[in-house]
Short mmCIF file of C-alpha atoms and ligand atoms in Angstrom, two decimals:
data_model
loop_
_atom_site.label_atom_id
_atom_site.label_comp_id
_atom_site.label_asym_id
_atom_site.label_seq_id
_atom_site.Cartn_x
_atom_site.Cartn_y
_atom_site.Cartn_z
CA UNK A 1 26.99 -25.60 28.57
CA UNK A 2 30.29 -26.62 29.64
CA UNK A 3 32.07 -26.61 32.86
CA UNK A 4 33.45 -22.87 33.35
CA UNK A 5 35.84 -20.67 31.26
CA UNK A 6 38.52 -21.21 33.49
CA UNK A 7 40.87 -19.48 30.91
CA UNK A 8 43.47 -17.11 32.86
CA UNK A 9 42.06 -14.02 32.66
CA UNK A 10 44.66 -11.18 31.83
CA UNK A 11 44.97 -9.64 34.39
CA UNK A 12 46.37 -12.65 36.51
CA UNK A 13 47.84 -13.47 33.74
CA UNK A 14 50.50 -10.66 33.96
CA UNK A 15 50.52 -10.43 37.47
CA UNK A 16 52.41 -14.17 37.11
CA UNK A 17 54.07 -12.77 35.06
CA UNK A 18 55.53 -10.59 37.42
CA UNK A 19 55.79 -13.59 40.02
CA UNK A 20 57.95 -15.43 37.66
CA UNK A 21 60.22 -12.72 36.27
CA UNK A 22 59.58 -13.81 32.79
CA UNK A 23 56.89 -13.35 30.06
CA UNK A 24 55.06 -16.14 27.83
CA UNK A 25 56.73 -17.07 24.85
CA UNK A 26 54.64 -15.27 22.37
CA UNK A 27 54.72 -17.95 19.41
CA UNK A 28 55.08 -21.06 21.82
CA UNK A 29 51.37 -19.87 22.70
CA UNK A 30 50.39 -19.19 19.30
CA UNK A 31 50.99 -22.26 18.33
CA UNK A 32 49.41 -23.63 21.28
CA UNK A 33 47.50 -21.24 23.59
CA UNK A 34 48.61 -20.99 27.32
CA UNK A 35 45.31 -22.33 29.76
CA UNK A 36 45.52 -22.46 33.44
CA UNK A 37 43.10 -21.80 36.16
CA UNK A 38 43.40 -19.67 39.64
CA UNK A 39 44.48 -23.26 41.29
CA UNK A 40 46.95 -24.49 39.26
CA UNK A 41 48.34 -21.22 38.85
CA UNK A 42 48.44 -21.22 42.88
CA UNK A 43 50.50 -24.37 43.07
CA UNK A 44 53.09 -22.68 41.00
CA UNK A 45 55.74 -20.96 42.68
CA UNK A 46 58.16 -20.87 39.39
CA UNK A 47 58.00 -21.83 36.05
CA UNK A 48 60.09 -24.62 35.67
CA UNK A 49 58.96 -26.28 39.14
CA UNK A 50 57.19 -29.42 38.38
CA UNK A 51 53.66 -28.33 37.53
CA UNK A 52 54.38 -24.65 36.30
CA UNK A 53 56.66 -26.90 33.35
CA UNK A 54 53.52 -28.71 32.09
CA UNK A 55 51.10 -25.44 31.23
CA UNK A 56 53.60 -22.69 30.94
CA UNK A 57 54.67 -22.27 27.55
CA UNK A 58 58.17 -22.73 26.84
CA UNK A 59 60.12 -21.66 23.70
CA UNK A 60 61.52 -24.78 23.57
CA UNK A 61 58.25 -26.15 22.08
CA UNK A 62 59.36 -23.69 18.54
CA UNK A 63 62.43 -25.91 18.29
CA UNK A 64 60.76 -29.25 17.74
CA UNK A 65 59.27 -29.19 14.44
CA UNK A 66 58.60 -33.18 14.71
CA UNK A 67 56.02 -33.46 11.01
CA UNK A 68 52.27 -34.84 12.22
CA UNK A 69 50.79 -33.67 14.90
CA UNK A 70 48.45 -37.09 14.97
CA UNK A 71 51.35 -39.53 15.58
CA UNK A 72 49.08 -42.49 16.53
CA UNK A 73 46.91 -41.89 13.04
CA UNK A 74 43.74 -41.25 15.71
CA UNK A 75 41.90 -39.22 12.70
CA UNK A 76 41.95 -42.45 10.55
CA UNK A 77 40.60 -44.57 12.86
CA UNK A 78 37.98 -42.08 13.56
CA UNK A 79 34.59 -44.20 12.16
CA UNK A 80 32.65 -41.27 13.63
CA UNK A 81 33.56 -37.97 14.26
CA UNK A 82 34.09 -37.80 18.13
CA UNK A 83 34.99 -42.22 18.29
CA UNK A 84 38.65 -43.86 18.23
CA UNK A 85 37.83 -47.21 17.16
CA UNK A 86 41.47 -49.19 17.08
CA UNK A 87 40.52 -52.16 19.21
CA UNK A 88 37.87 -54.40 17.97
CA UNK A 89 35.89 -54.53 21.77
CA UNK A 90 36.53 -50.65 22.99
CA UNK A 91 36.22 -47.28 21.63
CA UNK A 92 37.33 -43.77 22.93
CA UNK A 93 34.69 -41.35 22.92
CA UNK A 94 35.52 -37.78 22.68
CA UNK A 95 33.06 -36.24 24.20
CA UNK A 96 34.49 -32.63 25.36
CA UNK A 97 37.28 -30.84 23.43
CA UNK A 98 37.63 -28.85 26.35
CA UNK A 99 40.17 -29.45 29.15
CA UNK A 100 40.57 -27.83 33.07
CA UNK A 101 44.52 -26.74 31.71
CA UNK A 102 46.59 -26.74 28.49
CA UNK A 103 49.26 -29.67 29.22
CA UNK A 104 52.08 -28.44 26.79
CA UNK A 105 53.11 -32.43 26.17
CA UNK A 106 49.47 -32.64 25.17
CA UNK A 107 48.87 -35.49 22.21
CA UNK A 108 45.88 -34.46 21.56
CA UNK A 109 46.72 -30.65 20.73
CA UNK A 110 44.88 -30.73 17.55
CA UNK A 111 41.72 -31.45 19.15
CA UNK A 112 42.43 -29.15 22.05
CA UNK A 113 43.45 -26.05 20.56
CA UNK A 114 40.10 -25.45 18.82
CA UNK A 115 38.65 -26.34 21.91
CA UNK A 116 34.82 -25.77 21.53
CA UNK A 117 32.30 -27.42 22.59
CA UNK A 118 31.26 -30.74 21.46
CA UNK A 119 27.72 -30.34 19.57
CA UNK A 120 25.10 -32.73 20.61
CA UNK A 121 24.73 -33.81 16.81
CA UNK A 122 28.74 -34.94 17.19
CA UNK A 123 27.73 -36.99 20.50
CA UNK A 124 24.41 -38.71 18.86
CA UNK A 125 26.45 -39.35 15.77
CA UNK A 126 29.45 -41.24 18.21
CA UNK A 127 26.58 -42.95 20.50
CA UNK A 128 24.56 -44.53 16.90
CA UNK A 129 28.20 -45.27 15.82
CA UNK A 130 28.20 -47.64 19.09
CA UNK A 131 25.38 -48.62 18.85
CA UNK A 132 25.79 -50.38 15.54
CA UNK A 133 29.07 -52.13 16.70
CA UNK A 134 28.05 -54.89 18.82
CA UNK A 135 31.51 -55.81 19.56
CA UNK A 136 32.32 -52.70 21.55
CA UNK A 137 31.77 -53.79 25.04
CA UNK A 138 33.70 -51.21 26.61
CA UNK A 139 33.45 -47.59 25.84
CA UNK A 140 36.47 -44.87 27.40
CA UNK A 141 35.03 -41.19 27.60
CA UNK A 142 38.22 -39.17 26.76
CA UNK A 143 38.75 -36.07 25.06
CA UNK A 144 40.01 -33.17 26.27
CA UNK A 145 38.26 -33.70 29.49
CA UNK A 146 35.16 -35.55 29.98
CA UNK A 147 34.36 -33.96 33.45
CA UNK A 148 34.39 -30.47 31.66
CA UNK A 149 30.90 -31.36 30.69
CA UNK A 150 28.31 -30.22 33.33
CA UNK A 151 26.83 -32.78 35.67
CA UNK A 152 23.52 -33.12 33.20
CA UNK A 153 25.17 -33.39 29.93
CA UNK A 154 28.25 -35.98 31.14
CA UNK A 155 25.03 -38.22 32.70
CA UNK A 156 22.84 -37.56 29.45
CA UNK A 157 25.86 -39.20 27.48
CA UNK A 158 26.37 -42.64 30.17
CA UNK A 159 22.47 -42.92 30.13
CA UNK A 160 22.42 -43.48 26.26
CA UNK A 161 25.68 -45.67 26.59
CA UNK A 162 24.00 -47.26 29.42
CA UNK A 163 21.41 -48.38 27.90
CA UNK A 164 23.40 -50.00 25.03
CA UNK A 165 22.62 -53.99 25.77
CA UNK A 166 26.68 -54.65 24.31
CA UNK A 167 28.18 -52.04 26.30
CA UNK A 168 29.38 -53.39 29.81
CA UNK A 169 32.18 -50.99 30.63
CA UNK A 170 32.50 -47.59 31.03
CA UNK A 171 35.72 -45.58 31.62
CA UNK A 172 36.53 -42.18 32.60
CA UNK A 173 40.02 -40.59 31.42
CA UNK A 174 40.56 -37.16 33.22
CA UNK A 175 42.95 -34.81 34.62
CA UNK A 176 40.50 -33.01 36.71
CA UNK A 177 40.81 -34.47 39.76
CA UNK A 178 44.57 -33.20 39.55
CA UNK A 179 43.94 -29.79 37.72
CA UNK A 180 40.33 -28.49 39.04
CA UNK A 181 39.76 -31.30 41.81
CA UNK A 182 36.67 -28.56 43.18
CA UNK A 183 34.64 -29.81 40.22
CA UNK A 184 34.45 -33.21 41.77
CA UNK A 185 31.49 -32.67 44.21
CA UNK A 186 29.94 -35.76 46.24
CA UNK A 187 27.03 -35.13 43.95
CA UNK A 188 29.25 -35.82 41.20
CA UNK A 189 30.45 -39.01 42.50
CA UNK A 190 27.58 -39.99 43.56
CA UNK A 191 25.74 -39.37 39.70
CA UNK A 192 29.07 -41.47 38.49
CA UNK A 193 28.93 -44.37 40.79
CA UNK A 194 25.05 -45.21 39.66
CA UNK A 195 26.34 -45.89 36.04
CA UNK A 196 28.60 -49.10 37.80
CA UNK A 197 30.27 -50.97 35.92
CA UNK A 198 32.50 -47.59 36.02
CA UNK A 199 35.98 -47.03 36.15
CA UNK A 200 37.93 -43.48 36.18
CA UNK A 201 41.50 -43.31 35.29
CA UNK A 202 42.84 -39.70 36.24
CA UNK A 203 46.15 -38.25 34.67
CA UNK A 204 48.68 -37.49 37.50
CA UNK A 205 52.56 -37.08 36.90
CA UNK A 206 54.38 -35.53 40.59
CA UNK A 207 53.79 -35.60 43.76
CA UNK A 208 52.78 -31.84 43.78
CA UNK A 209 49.91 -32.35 42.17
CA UNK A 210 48.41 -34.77 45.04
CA UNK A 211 47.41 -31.82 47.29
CA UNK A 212 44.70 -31.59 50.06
CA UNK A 213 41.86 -30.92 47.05
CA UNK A 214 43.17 -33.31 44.61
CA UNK A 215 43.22 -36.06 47.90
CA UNK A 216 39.79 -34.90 48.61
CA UNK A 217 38.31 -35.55 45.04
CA UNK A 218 39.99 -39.01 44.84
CA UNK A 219 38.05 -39.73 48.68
CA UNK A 220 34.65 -38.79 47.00
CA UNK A 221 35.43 -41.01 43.77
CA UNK A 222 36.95 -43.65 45.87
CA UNK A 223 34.23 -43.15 48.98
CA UNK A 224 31.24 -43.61 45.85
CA UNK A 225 32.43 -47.28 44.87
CA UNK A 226 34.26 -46.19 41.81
CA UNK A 227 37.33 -48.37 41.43
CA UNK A 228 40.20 -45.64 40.54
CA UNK A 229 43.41 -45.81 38.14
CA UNK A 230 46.22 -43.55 37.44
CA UNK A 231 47.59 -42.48 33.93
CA UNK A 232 51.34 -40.40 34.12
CA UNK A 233 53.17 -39.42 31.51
CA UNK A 234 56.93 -39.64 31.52
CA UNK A 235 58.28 -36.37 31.70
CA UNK A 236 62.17 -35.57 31.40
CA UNK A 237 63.06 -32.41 34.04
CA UNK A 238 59.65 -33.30 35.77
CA UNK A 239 59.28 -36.93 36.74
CA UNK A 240 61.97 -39.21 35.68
CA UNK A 241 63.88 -39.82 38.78
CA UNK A 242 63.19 -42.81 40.87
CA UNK A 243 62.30 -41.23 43.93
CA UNK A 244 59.77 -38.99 41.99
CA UNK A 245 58.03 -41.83 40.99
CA UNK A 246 58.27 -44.12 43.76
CA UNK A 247 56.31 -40.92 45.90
CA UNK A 248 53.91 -40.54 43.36
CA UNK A 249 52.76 -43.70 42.99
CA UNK A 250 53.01 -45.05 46.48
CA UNK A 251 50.90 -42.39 47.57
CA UNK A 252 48.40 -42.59 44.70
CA UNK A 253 47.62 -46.24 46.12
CA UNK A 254 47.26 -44.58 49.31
CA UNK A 255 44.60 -42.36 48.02
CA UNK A 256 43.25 -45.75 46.33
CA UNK A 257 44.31 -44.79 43.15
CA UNK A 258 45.76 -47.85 41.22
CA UNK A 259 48.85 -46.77 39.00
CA UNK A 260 47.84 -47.95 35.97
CA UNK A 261 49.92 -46.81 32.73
CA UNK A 262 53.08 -45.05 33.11
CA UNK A 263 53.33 -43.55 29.12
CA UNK A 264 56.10 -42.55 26.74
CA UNK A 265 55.44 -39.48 25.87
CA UNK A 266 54.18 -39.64 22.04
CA UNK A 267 55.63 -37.67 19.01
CA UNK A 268 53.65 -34.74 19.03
CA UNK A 269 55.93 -31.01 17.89
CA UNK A 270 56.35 -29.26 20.45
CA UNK A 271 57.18 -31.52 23.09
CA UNK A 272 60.82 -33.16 22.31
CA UNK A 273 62.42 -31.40 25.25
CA UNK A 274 60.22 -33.48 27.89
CA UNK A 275 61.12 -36.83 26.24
CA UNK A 276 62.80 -39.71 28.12
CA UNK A 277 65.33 -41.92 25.69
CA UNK A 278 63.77 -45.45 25.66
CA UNK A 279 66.64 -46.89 27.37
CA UNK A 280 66.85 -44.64 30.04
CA UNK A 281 63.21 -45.26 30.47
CA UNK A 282 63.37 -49.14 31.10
CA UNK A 283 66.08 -48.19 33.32
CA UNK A 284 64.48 -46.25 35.71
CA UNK A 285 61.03 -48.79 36.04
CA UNK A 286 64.26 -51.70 36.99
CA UNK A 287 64.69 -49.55 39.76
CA UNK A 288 60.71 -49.29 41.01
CA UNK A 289 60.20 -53.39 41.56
CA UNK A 290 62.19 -53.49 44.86
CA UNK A 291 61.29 -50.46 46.56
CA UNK A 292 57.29 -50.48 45.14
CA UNK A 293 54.57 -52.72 46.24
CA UNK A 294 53.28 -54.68 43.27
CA UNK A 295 50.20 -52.79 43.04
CA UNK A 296 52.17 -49.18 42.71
CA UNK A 297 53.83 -50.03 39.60
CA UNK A 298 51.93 -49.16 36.51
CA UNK A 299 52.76 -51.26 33.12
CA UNK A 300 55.36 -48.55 30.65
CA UNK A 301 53.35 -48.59 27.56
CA UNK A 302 54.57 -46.71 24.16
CA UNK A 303 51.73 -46.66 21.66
CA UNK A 304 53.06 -47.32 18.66
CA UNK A 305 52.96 -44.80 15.09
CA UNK A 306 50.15 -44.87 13.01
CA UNK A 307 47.66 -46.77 15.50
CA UNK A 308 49.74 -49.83 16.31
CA UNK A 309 48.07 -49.58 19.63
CA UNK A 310 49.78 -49.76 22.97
CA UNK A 311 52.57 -52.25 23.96
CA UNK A 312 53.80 -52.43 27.30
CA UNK A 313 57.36 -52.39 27.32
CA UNK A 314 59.68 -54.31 30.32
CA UNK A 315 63.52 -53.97 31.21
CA UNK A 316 65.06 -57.27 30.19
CA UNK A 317 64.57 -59.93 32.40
CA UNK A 318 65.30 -63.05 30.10
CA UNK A 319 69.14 -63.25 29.18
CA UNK A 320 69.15 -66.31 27.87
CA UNK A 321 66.83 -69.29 26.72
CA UNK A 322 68.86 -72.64 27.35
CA UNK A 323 67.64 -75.89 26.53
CA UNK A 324 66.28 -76.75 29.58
CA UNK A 325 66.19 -73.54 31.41
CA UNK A 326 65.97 -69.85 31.06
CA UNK A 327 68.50 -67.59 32.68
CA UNK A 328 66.40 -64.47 34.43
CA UNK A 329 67.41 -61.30 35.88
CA UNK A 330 66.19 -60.55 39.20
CA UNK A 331 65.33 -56.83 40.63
CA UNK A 332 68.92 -56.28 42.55
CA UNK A 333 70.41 -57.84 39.01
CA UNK A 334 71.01 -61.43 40.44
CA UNK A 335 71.03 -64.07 38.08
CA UNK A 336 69.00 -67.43 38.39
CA UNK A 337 68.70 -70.39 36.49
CA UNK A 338 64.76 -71.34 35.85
CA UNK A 339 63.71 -74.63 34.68
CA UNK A 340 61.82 -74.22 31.18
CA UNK A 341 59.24 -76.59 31.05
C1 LIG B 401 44.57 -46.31 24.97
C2 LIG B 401 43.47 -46.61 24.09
C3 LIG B 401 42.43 -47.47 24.47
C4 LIG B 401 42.37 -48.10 25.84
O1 LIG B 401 43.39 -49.02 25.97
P1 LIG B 401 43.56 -49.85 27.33
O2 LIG B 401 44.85 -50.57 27.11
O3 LIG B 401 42.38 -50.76 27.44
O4 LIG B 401 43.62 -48.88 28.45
C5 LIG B 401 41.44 -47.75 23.56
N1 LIG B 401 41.45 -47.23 22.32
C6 LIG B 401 42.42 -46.38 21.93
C7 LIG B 401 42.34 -45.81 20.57
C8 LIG B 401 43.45 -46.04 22.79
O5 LIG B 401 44.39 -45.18 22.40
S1 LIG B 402 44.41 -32.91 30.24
FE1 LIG B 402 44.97 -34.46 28.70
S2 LIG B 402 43.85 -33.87 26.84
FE2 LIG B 402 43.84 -32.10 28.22
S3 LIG B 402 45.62 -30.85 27.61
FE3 LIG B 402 46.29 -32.21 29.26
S4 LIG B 402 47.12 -34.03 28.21
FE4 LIG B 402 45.84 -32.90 26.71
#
């Protein structure tokens, strides 16, 4: 069974509503139904503040009709129903369809939308799939959201990847700790930090989402022995000024979270109205390396169309190549002369 219907039920439903003097966009959600939860609608106070603009629907979304709504060609790389397999050592296993909210910037909304319930048949067919690869050495439970599972199905799946001899990594990618954090119980942790090697990357993107709970559910991850990473997408209205960023990720590393990919948002419809230009993009991570310790700043990555895989992208620091030396750009735009060989 999976974690909880945490669906808004109606009645709450209208009574925000009421709260934020407007009503959903009826074919926004149509095309992509609305999902929240009693805590994330509780953060909320209006619906373009920071977190009520990633699950409120917004007619917006109608006016991008951008063709494909599988920009990185996931489906074709998909050797097995539920695997990615773009990389020849790593896979991403999608083992829930099911996620705590609907993010409306979601790339996955395809998968999402139907959101039922992975059937153990999909899982064994993904886990045989690994098994006969023995250059996957690293496997990345994604989805939806991997923590949706209950405690004994999410360990049933590590077990079996677990006891793959070829498999020496495993990797979490969730935004629970951020939308549900109360599903991350010590006895959660705990059950995750016995499958070590294990990493957990969770999906953050403001400040407001780092509240007492969420802080709490990255101390039991972090308190466990599970070395923690941060995924945020950039998100035009919602987190691409400087000082946004610089708070959110200097106090993820507080919480012992290591920023670890700051994304472009990808070309799924629906979603042109949070996207950040490219150049205005590099511009804005020049302004992060002199205010950020080294370990707050995330690489930028843009995953390229049609499964190019990720390449992390860096404002221009090499002006010139000379013969003998290069001409680099400092952070505070000074110019130095470096010797090339
Ligand atoms: C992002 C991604 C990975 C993981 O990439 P890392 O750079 O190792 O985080 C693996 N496979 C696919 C298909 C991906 O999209
Ligand atoms: S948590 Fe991730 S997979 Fe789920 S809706 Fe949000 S972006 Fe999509």
């Amino acid at each position: 069974m999976a974690f909880g219907d945490n669906r808004l039920p109606l009645k709450s439903r209208s009574e925000l509503e009421l709260k934020l003097n407007c009503s959903s966009p009826a074919s926004a959600v149509a095309t992509f139904p609305q999902k929240a939860n009693a805590y994330v609608l509780s953060l909320i106070q209006s619906a373009h503040d920071p977190i009520g603009r990633q699950v409120l629907p917004d007619p917006r979304e109608l006016d991008d009709q951008t063709a494909g709504n599988d920009p990185l060609a996931e489906e074709s790389q998909s050797p097995a129903p539920q695997i990615i397999h773009r990389y020849p050592n790593r896979v991403v296993f999608l083992v829930s369809d099911q996620c705590a909210v609907h993010c409306r910037f979601c790339m996955r909304k395809r998968r999402v939308t139907v959101g039922g319930e992975v059937g153990a048949h999909l899982i064994e067919q993904g886990l045989h799939y690994i098994r006969s690869q023995s250059q996957i050495n690293e496997v990345v439970l994604s989805g939806g959201d991997p923590l949706m599972l209950d405690d004994g199905r999410l360990t049933g799946v590590l077990q079996a990847l677990r006891s793959i001899p070829h498999v020496r990594l495993l990797r979490i990618h969730t935004r629970i700790p951020s939308m549900l954090p109360q599903r991350v119980t010590q006895a959660l942790a705990q059950r995750l930090a016995a499958f070590r090697p294990i990493y957990v990357n969770i999906h953050f993107n403001h400040p407001a989402e780092l509240t007492p709970q969420a802080r709490h559910a990255c101390g039991l991850l972090a308190d466990a022995g599970i070395p923690l990473g941060s995924q945020t997408v950039l998100l035009k209205g919602i987190n691409d000024e400087p000082g946004t960023l610089i708070e959110l990720f200097e106090t993820l590393l507080e919480l012992r979270v290591r920023p670890y990919y700051l994304h472009q948002l990808d070309r799924v419809p629906g979603t042109a109205h949070f996207r950040v230009a490219l150049d205005n993009a590099l511009a804005l991570l020049a302004k992060l390396r002199g205010q950020l310790s080294g370990l707050a700043i995330p690489h930028f990555m843009v995953d390229l169309p049609g499964g190019g895989g990720k390449v992390a992208l860096t404002p221009q620091a090499i002006l010139k190549k000379e013969e003998n030396h290069w001409l680099i750009r400092n952070w505070e735009g000074h110019i130095f002369q470096y010797p090339f060989g």
